[in-house]
XYZ file of C-alpha atoms in Angstrom:
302
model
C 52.493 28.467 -22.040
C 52.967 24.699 -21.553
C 52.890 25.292 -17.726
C 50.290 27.545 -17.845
C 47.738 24.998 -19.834
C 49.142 22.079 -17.379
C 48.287 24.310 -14.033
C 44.819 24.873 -15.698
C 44.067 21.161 -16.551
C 45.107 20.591 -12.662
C 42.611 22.949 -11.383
C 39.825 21.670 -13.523
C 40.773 18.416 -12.189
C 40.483 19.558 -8.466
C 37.300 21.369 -9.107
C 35.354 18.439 -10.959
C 36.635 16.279 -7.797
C 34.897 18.682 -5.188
C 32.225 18.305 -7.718
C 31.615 14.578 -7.504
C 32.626 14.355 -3.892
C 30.044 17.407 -2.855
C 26.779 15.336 -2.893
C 28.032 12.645 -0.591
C 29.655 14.911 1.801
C 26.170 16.880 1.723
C 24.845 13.328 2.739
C 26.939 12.142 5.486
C 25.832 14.351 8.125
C 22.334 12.822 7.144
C 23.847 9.467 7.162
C 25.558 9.634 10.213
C 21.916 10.464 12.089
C 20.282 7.821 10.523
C 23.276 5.248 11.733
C 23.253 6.598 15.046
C 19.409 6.555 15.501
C 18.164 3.592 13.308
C 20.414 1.147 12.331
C 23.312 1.630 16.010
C 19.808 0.298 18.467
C 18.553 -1.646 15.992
C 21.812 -3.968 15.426
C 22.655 -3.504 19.439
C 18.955 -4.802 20.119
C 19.756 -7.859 17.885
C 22.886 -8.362 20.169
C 21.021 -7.575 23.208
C 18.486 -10.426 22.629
C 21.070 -13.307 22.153
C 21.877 -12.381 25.954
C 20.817 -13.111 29.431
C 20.710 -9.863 31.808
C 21.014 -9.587 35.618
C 20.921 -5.528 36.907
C 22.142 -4.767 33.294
C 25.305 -6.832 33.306
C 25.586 -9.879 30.553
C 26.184 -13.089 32.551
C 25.162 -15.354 29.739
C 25.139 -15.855 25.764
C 21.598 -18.035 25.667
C 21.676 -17.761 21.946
C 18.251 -18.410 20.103
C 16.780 -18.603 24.137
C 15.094 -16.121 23.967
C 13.126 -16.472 21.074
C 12.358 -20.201 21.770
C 10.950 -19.018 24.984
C 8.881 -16.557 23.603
C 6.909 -18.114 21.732
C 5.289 -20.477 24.837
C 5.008 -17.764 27.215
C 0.973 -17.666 27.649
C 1.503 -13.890 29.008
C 3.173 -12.802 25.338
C 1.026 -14.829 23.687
C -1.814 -12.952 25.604
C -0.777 -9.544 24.542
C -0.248 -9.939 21.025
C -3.590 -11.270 20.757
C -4.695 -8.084 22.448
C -2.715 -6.093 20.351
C -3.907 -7.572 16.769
C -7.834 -7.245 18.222
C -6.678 -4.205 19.103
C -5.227 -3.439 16.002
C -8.039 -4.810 13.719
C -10.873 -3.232 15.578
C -8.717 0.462 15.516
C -7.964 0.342 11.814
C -10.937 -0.466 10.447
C -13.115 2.006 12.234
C -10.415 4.359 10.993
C -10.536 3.671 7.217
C -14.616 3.442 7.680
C -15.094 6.618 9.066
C -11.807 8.080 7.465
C -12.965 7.204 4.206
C -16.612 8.373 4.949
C -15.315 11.846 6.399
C -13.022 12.360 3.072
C -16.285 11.883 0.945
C -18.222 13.980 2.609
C -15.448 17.061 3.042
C -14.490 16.737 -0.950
C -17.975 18.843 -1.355
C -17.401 22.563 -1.889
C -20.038 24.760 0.494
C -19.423 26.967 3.054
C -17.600 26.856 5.964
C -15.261 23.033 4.370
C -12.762 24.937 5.439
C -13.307 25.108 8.910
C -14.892 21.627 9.537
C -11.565 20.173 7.548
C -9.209 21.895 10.088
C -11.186 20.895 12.936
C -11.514 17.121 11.773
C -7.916 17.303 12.295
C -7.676 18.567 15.730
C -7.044 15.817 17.223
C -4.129 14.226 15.397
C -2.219 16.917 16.423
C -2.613 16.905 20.319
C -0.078 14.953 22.005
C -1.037 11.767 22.593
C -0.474 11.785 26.469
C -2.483 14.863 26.539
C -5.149 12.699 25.011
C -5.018 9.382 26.972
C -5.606 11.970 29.994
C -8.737 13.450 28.801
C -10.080 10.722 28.335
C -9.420 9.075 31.543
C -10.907 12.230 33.013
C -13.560 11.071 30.660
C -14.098 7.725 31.546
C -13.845 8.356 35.686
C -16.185 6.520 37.397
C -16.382 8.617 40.156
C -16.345 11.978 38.949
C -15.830 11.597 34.964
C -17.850 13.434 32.173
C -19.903 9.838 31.524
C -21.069 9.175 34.841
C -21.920 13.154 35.045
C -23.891 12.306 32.514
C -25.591 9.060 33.264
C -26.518 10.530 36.886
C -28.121 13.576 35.441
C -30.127 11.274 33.321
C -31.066 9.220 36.268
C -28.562 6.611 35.924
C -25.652 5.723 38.007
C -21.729 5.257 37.745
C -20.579 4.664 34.402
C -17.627 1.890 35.300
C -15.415 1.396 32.393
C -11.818 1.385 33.259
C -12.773 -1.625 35.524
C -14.266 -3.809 33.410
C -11.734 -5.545 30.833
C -14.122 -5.387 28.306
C -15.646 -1.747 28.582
C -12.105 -0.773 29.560
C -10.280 -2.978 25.939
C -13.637 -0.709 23.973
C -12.776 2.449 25.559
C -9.047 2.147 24.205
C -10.008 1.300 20.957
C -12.398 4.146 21.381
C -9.488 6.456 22.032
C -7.899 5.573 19.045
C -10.318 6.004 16.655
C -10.813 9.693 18.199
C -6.972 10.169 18.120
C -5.840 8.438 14.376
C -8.679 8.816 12.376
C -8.114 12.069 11.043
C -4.944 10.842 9.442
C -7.156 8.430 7.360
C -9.231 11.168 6.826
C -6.214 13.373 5.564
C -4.614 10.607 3.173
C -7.893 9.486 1.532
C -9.132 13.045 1.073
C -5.918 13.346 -0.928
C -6.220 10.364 -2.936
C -10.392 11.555 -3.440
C -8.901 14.917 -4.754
C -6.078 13.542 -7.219
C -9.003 11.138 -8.747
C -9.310 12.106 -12.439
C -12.969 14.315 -13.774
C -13.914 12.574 -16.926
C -14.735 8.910 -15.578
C -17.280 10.634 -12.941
C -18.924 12.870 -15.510
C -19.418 10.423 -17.982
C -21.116 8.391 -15.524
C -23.115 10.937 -14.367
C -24.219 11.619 -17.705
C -24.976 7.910 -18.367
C -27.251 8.681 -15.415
C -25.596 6.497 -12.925
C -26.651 7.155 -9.253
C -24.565 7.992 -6.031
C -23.988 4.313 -4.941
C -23.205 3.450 -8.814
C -20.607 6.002 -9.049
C -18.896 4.600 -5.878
C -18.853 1.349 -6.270
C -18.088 1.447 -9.712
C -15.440 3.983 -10.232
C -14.759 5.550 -6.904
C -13.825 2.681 -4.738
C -11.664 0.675 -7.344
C -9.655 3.631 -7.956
C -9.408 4.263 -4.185
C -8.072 1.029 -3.392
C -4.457 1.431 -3.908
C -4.467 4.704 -1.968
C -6.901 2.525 1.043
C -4.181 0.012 1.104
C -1.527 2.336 1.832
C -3.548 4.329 4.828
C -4.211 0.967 6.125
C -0.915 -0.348 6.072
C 0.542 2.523 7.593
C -1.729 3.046 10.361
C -1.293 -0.961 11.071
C 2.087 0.063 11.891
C 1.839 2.699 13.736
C -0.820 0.843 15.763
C 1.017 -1.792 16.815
C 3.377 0.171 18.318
C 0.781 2.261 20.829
C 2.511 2.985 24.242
C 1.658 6.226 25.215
C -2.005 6.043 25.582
C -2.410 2.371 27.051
C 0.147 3.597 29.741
C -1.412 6.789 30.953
C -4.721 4.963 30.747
C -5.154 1.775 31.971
C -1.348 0.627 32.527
C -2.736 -2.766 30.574
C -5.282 -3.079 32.805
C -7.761 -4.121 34.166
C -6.141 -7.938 34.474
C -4.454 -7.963 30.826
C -7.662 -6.582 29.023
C -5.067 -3.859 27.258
C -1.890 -5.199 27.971
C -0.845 -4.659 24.598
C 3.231 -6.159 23.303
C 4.048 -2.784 23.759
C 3.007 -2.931 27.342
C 4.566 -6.407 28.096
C 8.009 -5.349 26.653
C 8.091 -2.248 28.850
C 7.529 -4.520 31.983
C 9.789 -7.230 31.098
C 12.752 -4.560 30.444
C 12.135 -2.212 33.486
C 9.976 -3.987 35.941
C 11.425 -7.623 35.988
C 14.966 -6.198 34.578
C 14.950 -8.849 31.687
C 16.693 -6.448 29.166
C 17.354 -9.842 26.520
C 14.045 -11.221 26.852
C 12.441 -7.581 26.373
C 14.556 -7.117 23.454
C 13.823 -10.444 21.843
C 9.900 -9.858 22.166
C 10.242 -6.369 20.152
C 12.862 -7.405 17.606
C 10.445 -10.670 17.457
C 6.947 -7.978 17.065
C 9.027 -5.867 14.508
C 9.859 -8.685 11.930
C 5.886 -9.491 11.783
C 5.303 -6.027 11.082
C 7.716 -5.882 8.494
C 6.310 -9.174 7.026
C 2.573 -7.369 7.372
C 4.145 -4.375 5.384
C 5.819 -6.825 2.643
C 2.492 -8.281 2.334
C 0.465 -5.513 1.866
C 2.588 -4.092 -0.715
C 2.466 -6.864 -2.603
C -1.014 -7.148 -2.151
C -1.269 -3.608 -3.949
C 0.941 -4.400 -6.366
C -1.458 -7.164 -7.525
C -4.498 -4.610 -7.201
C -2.526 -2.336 -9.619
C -1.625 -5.171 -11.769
C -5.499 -6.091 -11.883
């Protein structure tokens, strides 16, 4: 009987040992992806950007090099100051006409539906896809603008060689591309907004622009902030469409970091220096994200 209670007590034993082992062997497989994909480049680009490269091989530890060089190169310099125009100018037409969009779906009539799922279209296309409409778009010699312009009399419609027009019709792009994701968030935050402050306003007789700036706004703000900050992210990081466009061209009009790094690491072969300038761009993103949420958590706090 003794035996029989001891083999029991051993099996409850083993079983509440599978029990607290089971989550965390549920989770390495998980873990193991995330090692291999996030934090195995990220650590190997930190390595890689203490190091001086000729055709791929290491012939030097330069240290801090790098980064001391980075920050007086005029052509780096150049293209982050292209990217945070680019940037700024992107985002806030986004959360303007996101935020305007989300207002104006959040009305019930007929056919919401349909305009909400179209308003999304183009988040969804592949952003390569997209850079190549629109440089079928903005062809000077046989694009949809200057069709346009010459049936109405005009002539050529040059934009991809002018650095300005060229810089406007990226941002452009963008807007078309990302806004519906602003759109998407702040409809979501518009439809979690709580009833009663709205109808006692209205019965107080308080007007549209009241209502919004009064209630609708300062409760939006938190939800604002986080669209904002996550689309500043994702901005800075735009590859796809500058390179299928414009290359960073014309000059360095749209030579965006992104841009800069890609020809440092495959056109000139300087794999530390390239790895330096992103490791260098994603700290200041992280320190834009910090920020901004502690930015909100003031807002909340207020």
């Amino acid at each position: 009987m003794a035996n029989g209670g001891t083999q029991s007590r051993k099996y409850r034993l083993q079983g509440a040992g599978l029990d607290l082992a089971l989550p965390y062997l549920m989770l390495a497989p998980g873990l193991l992806i995330v090692l291999g994909v996030l934090v195995y480049p990220l650590w190997d680009g930190l390595r890689a950007s203490t190091k001086a490269y000729r055709y791929g091989s290491v012939v030097a530890d330069v240290g801090m090099q790098n980064y001391i060089q980075l920050w007086s190169d005029p052509q780096f310099l150049n293209a982050l100051w292209v990217t945070v125009k680019f940037v700024a100018l992107s985002v806030t037409f986004e959360a303007i006409l996101g935020f305007a969009l989300a207002l104006f779906c959040l009305r019930e009539f007929r056919g919401i539906r349909l305009l909400r799922t179209i308003l999304i279209i183009p988040m969804v296309i592949t952003p390569v896809v997209v850079a190549i409409v629109f440089r079928l778009i903005y062809a000077s010699d046989a694009g949809m603008l200057t069709a346009i312009f010459e049936w109405m009399g005009g002539g050529q419609v040059q934009i991809l060689g002018s650095p300005v027009k060229a810089f406007i019709g990226l941002v452009v792009l963008d807007v078309w591309e990302w806004t519906p994701l602003m759109f998407l968030i702040l409809l979501a935050g518009l439809q979690s907004l709580p009833h009663e402050p709205f109808e006692a306003a209205r019965v107080d007789g308080a007007g549209n622009w009241r209502v919004f700036a009064d209630l609708t706004f300062p409760m939006m703000r938190p939800v604002l902030a986080i669209a904002i900050v996550l689309r500043t992210i994702d901005a800075f990081g735009t590859f796809d469409q500058v390179f299928v466009l414009t290359r960073g061209g014309p000059g360095e009009a749209t030579r965006l970091v992104s841009i800069y790094g890609y020809d440092t690491a495959f056109k000139f072969q300087q794999t530390g220096y390239a790895a330096a300038l992103f490791v260098t761009i994603g700290l200041v993103v992280l320190a834009l994200a910090f920020s901004a949420v502690r930015l909100l958590r003031r807002v909340d706090a207020s």
